Tab-separated table of N, CA, C and O in Angstrom:
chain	number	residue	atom	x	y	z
T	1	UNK	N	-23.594	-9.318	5.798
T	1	UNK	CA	-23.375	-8.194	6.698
T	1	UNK	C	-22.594	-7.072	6.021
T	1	UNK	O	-22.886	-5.950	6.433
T	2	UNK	N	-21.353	-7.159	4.752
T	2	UNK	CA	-21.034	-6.574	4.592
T	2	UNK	C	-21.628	-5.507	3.183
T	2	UNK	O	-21.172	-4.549	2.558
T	3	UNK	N	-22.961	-6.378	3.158
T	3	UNK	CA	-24.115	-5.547	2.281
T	3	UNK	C	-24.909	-4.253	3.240
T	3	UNK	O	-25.149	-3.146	2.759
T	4	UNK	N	-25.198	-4.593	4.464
T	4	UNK	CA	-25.647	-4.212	5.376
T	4	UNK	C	-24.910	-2.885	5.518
T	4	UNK	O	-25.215	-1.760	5.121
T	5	UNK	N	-24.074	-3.239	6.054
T	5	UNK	CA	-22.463	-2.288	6.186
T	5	UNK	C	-22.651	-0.725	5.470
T	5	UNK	O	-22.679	0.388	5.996
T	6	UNK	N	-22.760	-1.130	4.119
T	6	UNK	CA	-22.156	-0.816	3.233
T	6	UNK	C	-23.828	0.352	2.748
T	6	UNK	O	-23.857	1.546	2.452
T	7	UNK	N	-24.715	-0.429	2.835
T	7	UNK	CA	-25.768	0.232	2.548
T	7	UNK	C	-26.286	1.015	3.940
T	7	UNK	O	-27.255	1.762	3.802
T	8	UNK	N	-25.682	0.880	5.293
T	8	UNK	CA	-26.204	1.940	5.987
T	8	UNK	C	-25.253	2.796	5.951
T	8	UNK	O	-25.738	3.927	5.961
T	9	UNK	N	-24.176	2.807	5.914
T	9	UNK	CA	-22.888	3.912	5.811
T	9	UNK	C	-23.166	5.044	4.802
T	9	UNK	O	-22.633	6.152	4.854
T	10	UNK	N	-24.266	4.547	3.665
T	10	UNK	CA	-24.046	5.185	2.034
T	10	UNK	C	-25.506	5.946	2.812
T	10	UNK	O	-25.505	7.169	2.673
T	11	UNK	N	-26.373	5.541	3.372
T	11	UNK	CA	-27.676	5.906	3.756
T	11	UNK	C	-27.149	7.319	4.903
T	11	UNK	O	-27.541	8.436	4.565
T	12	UNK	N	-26.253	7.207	6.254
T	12	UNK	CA	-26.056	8.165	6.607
T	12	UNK	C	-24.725	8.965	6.349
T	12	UNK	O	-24.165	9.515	7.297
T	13	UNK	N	-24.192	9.038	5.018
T	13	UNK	CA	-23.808	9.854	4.196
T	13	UNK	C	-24.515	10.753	3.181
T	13	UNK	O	-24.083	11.777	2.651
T	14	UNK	N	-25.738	10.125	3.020
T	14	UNK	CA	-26.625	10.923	1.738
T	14	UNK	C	-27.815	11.919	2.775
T	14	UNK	O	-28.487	12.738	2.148
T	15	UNK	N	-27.973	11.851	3.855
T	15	UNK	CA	-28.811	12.444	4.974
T	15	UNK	C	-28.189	14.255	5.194
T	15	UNK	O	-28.500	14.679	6.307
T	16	UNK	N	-27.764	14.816	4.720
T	16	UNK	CA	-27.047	15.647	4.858
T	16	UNK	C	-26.931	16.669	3.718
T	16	UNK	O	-26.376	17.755	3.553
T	17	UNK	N	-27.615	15.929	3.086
T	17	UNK	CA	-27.692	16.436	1.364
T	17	UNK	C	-28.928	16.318	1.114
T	17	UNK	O	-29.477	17.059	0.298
T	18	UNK	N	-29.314	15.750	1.508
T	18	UNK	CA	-31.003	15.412	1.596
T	18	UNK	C	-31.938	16.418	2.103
T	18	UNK	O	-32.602	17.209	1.433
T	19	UNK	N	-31.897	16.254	3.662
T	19	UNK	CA	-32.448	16.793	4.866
T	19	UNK	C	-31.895	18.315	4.702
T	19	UNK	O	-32.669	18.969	4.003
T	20	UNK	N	-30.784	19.050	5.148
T	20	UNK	CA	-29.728	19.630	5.075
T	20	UNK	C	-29.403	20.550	3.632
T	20	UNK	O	-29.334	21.779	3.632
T	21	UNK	N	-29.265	19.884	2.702
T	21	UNK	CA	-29.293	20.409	0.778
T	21	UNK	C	-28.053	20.592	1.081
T	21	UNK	O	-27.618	21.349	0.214
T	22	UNK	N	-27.027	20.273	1.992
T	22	UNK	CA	-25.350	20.510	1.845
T	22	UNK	C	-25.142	19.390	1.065
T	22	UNK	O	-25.619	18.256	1.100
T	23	UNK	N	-23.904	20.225	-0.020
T	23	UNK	CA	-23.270	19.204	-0.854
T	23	UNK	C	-23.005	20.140	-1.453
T	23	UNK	O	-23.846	20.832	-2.026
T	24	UNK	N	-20.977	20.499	-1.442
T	24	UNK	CA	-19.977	21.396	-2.033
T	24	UNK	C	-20.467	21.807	-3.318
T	24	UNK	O	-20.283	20.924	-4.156
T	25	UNK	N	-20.967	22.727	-3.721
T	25	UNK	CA	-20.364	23.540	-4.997
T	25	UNK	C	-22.149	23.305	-5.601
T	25	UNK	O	-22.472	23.859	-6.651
T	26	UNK	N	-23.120	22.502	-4.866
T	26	UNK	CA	-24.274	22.561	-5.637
T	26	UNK	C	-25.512	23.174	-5.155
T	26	UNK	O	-25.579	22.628	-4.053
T	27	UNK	N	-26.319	23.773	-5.209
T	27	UNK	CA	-27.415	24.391	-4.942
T	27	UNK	C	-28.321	23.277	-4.161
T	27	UNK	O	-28.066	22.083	-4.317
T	28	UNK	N	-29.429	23.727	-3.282
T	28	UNK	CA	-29.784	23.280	-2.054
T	28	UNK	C	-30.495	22.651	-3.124
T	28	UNK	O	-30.044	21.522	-2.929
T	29	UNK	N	-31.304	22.501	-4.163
T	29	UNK	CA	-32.520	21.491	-4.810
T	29	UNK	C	-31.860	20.822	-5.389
T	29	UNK	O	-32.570	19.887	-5.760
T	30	UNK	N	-30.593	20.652	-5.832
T	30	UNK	CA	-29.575	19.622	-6.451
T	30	UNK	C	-28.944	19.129	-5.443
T	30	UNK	O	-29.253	17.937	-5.407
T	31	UNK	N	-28.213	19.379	-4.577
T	31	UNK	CA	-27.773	18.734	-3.158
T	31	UNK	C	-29.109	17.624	-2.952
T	31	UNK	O	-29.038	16.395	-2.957
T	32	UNK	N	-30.412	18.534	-2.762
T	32	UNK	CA	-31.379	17.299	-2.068
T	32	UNK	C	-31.991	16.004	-3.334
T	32	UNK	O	-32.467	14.886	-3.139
T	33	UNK	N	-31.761	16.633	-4.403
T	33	UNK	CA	-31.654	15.365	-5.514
T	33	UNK	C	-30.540	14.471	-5.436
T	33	UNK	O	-30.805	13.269	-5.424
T	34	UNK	N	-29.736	14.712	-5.399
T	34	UNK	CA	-28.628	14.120	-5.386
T	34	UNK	C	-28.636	13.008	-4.051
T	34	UNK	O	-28.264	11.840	-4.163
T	35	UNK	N	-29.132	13.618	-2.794
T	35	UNK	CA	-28.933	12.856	-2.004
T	35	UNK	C	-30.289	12.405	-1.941
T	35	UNK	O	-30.536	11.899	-0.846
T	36	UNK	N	-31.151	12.413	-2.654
T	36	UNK	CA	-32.633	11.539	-2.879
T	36	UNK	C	-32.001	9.995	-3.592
T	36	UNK	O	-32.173	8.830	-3.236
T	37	UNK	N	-31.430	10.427	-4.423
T	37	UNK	CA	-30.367	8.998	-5.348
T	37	UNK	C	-29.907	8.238	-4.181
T	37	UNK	O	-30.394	7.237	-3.655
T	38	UNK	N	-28.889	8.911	-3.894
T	38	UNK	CA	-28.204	7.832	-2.880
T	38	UNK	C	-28.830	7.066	-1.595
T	38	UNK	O	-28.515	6.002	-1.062
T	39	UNK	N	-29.938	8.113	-1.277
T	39	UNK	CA	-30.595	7.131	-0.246
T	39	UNK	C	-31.401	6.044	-0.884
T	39	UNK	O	-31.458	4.932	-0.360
T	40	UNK	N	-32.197	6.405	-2.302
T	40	UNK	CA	-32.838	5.478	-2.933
T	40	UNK	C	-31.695	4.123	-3.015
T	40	UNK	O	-32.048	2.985	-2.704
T	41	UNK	N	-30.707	4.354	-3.343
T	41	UNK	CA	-29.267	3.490	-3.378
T	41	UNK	C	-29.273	2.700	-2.392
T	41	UNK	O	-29.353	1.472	-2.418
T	42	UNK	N	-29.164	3.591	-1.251
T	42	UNK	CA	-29.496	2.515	-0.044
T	42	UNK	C	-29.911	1.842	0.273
T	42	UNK	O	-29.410	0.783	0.651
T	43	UNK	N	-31.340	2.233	0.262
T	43	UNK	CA	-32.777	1.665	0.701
T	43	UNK	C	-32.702	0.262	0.058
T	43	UNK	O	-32.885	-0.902	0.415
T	44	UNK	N	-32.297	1.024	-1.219
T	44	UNK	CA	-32.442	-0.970	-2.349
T	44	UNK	C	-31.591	-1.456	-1.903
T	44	UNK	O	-31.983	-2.558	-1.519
T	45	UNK	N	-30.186	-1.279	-1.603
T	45	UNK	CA	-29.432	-2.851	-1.007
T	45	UNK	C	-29.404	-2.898	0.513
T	45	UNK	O	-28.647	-3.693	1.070
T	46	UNK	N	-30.377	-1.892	1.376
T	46	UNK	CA	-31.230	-2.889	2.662
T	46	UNK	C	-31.790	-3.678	2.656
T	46	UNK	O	-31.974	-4.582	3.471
T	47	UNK	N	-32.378	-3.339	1.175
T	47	UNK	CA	-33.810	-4.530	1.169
T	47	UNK	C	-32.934	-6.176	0.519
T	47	UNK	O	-33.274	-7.337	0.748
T	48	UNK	N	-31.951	-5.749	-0.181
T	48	UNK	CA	-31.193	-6.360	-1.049
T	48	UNK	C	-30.648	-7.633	0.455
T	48	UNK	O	-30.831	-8.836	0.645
T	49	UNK	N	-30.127	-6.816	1.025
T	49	UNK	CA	-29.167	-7.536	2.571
T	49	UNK	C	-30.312	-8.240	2.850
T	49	UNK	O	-30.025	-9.435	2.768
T	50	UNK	N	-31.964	-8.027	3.264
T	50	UNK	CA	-32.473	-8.106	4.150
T	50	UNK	C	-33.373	-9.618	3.420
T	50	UNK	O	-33.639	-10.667	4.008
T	51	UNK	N	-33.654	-9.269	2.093
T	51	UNK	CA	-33.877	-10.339	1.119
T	51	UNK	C	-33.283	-10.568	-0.072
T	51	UNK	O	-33.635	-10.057	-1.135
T	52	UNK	N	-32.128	-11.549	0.125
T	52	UNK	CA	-31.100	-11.178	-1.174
T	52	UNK	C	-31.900	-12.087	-2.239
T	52	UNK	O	-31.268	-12.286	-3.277
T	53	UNK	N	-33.095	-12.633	-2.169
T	53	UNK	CA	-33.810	-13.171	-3.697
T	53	UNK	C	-33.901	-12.410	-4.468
T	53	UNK	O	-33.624	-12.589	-5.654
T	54	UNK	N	-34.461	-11.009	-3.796
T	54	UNK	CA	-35.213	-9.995	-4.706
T	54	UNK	C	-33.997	-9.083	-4.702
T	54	UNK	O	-34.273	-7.889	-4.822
T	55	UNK	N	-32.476	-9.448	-4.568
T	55	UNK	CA	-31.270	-8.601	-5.050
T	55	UNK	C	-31.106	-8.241	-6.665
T	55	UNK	O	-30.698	-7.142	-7.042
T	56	UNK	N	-31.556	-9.535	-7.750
T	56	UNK	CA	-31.604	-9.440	-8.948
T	56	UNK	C	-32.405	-8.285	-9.622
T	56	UNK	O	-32.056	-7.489	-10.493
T	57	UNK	N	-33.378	-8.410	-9.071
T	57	UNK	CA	-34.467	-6.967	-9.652
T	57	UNK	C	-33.213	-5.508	-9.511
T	57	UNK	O	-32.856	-4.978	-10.563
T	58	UNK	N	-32.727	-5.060	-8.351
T	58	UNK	CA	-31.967	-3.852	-8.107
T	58	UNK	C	-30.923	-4.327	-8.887
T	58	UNK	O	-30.766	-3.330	-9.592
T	59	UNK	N	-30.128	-5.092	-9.260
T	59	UNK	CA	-28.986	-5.455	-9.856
T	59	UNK	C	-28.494	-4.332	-11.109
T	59	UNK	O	-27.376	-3.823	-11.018
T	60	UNK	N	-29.488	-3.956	-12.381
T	60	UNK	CA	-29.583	-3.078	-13.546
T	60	UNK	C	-29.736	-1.763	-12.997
T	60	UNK	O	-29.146	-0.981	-13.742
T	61	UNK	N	-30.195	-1.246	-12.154
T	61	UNK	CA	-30.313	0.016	-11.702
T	61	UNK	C	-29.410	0.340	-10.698
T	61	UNK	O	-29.195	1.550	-10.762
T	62	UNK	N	-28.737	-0.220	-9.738
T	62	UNK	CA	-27.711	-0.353	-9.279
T	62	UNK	C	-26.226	-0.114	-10.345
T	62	UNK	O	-25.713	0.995	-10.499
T	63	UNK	N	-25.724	-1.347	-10.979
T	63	UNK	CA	-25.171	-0.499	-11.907
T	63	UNK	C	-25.291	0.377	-12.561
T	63	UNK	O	-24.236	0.841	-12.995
T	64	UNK	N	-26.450	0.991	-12.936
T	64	UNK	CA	-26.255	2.560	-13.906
T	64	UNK	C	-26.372	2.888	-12.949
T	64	UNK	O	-25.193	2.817	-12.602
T	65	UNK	N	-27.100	3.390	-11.746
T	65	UNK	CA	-26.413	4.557	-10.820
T	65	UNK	C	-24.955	4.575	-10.616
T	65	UNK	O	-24.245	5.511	-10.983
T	66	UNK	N	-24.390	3.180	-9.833
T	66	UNK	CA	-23.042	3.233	-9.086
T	66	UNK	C	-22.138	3.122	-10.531
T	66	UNK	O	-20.988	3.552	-10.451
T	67	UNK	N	-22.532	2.635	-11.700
T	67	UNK	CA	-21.472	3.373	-12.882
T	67	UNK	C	-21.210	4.500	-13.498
T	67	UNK	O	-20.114	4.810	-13.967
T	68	UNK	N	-22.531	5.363	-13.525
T	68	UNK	CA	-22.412	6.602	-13.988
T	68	UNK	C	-22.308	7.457	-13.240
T	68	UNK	O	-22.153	8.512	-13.855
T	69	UNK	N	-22.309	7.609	-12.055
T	69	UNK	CA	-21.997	7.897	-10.696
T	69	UNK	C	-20.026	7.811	-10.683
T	69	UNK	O	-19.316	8.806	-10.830
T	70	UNK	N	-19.633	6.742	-10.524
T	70	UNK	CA	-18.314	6.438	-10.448
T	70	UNK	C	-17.661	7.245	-11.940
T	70	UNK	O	-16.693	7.955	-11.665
T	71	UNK	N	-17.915	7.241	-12.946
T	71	UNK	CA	-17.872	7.517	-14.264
T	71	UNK	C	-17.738	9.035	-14.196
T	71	UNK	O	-16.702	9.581	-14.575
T	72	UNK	N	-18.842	9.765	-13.685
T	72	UNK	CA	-18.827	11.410	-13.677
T	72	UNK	C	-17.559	11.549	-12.661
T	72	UNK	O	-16.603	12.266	-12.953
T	73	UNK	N	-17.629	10.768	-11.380
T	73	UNK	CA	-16.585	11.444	-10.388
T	73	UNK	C	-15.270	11.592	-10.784
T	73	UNK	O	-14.672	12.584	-10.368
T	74	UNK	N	-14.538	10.596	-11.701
T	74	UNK	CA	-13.204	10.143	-12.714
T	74	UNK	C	-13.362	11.329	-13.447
T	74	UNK	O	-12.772	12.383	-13.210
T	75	UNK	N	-14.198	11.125	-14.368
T	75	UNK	CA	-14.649	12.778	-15.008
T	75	UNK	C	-14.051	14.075	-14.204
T	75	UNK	O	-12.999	14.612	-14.551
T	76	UNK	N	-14.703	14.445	-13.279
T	76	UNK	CA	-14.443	15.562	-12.945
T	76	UNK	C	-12.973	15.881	-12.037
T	76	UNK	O	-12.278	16.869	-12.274
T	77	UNK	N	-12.632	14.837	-10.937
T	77	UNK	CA	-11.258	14.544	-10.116
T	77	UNK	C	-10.257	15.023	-11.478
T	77	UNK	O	-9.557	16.014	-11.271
T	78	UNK	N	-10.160	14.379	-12.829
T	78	UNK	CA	-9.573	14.087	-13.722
T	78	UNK	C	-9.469	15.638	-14.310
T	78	UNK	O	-8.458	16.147	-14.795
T	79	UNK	N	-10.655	16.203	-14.159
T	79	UNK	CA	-10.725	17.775	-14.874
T	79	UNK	C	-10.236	19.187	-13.772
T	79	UNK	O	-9.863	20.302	-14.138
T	80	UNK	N	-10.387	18.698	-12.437
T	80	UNK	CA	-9.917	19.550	-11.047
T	80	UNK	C	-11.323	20.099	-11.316
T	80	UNK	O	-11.267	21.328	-11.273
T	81	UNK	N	-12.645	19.633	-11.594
T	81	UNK	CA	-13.501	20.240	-10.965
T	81	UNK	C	-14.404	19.556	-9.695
T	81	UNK	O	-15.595	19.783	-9.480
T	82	UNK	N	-13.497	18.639	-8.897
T	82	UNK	CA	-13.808	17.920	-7.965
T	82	UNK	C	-12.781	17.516	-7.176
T	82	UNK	O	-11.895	17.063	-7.901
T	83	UNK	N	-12.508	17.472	-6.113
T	83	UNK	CA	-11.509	16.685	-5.320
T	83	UNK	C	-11.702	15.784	-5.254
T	83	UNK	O	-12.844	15.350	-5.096
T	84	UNK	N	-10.277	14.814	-5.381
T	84	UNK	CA	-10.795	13.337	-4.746
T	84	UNK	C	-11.173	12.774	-3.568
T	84	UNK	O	-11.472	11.590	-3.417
T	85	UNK	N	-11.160	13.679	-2.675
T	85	UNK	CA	-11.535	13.322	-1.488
T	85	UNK	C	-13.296	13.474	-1.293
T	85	UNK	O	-14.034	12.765	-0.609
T	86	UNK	N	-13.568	14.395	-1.963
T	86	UNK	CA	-14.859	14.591	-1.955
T	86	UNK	C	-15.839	13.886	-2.795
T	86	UNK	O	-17.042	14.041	-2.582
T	87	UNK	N	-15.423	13.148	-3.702
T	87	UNK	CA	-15.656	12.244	-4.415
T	87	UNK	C	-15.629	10.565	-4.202
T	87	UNK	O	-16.025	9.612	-4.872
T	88	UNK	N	-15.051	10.702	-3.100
T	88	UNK	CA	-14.570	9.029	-2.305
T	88	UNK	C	-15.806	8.215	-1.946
T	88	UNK	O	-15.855	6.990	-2.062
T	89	UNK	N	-16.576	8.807	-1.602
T	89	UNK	CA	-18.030	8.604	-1.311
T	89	UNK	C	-18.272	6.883	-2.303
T	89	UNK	O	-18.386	5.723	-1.908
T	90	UNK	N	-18.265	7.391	-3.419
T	90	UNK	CA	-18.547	6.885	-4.650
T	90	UNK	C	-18.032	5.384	-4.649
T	90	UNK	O	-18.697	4.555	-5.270
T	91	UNK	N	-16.878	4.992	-3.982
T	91	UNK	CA	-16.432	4.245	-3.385
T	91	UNK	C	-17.529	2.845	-2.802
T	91	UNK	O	-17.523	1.630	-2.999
T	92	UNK	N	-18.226	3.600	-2.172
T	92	UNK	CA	-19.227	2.890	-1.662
T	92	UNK	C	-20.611	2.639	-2.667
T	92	UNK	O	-21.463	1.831	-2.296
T	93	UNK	N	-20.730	3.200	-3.635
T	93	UNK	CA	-21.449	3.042	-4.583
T	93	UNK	C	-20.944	1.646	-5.482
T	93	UNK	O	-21.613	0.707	-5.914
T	94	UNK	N	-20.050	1.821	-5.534
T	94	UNK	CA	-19.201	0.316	-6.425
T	94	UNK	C	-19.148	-0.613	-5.394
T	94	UNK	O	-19.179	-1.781	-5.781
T	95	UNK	N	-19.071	-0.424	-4.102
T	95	UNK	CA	-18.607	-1.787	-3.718
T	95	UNK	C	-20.082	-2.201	-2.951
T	95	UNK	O	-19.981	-3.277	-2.362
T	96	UNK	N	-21.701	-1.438	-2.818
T	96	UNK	CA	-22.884	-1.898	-3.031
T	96	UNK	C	-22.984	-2.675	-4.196
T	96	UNK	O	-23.375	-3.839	-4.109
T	97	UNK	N	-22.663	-2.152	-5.329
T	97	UNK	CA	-22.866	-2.836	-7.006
T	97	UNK	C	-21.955	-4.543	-6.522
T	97	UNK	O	-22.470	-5.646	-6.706
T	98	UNK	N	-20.704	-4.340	-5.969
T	98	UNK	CA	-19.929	-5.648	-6.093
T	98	UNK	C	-21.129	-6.257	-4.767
T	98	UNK	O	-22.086	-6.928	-5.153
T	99	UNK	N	-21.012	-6.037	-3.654
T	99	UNK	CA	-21.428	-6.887	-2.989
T	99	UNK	C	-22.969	-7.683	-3.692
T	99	UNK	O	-23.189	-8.892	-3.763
T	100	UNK	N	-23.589	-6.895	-4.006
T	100	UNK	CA	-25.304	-7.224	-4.983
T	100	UNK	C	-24.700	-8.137	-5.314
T	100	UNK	O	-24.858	-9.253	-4.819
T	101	UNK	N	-23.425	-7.716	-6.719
T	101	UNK	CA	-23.880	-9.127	-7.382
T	101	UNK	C	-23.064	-10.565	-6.724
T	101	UNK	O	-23.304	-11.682	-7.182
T	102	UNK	N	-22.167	-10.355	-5.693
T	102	UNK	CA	-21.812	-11.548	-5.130
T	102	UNK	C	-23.385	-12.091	-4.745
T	102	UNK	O	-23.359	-13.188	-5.304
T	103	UNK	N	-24.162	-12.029	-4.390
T	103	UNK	CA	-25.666	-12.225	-3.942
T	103	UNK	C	-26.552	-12.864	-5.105
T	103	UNK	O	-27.253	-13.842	-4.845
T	104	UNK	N	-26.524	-12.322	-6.369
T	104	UNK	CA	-27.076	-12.617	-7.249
T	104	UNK	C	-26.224	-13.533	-8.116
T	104	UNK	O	-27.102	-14.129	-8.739
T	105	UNK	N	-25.337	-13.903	-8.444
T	105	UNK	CA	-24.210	-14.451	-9.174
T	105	UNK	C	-24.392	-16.038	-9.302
T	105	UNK	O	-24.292	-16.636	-8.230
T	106	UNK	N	-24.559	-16.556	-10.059
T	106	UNK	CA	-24.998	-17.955	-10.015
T	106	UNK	C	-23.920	-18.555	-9.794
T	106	UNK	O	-22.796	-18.359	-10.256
T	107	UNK	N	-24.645	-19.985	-8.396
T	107	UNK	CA	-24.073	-20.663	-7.706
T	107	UNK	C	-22.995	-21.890	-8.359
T	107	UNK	O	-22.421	-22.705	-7.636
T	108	UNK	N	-22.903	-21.858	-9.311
T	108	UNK	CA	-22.048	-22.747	-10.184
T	108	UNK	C	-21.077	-22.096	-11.003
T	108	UNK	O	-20.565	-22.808	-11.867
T	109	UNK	N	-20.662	-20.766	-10.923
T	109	UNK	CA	-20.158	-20.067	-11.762
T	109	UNK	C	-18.772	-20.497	-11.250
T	109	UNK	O	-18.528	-21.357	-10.404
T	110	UNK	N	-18.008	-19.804	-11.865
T	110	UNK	CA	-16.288	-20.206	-11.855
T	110	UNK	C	-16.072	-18.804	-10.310
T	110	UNK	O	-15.748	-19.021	-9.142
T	111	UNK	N	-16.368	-17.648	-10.901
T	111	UNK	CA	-16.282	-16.822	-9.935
T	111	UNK	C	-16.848	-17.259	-7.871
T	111	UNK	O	-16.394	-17.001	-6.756
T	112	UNK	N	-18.207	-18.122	-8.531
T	112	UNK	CA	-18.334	-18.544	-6.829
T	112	UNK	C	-17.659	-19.720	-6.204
T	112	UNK	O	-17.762	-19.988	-5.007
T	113	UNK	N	-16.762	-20.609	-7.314
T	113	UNK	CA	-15.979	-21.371	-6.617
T	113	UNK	C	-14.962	-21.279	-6.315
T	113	UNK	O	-14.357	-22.110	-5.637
T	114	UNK	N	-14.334	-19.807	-6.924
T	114	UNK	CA	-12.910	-19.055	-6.664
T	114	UNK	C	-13.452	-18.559	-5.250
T	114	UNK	O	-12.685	-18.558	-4.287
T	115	UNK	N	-14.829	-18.121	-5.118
T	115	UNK	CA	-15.153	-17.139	-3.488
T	115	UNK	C	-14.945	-18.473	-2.874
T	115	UNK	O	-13.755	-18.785	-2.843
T	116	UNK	N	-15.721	-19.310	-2.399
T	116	UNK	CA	-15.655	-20.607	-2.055
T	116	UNK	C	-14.188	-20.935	-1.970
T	116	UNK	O	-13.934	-21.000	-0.767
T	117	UNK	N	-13.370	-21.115	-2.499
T	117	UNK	CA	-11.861	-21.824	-2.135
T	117	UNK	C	-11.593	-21.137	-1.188
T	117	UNK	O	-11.369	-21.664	-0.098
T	118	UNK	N	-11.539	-19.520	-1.396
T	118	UNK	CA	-10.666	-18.933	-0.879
T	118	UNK	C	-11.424	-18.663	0.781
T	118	UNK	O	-10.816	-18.416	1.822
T	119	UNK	N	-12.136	-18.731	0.690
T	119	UNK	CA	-13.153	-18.480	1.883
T	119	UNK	C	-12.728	-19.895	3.034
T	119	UNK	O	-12.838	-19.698	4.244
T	120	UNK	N	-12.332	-21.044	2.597
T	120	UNK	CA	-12.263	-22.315	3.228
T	120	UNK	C	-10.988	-21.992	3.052
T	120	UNK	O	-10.099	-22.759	3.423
């Protein structure tokens, strides 16, 4: 659920930039690229929530979006050509990437028996 969560929140955040072409400081055909990404973002960890077998396939493209994504925003917050508030978004880009791979993460690993303890 908290894949779910996480991928409709990021879906009607990117609707606005999309539909709309709002998005601070960028031109209406870069606004609606930009928010073409993030809904694509979405879409894959709906499908991800909805069938987490086929979570592994999105897993590699997921991280290079939600890293180079997270990566530019540090970038720019870091340079004052971005606020951090306006950049928070991104937030939800990393924690789609974390939830995926709790989903994909093999069931014997050290990491799923640390989730497992702590969960019981």
């Amino acid at each position: 659920y908290a894949l779910l969560t996480v991928a409709l929140t990021q879906l009607v955040l990117a609707l606005p930039a999309l539909l709309l072409g709002e998005d601070v400081g960028a031109s209406i055909h870069i606004a609606r690229e930009l928010g073409s990404f993030d809904v694509a973002l979405a879409v894959g960890l709906l499908w991800a929530a909805w069938k987490p077998h086929r979570a592994l396939g999105l897993l590699p493209m997921a991280a290079a979006l939600a890293g180079t994504m997270a990566l530019t925003a540090a970038v720019d917050v870091s340079h004052g050509a971005a606020p951090a508030i306006g950049e928070a978004h991104h937030v939800l880009d990393l924690a789609g990437l974390a939830l995926l791979y709790l989903l994909v993460r093999p069931a014997g690993s050290a990491m799923h028996r640390r989730v497992e303890l702590v969960a019981t």
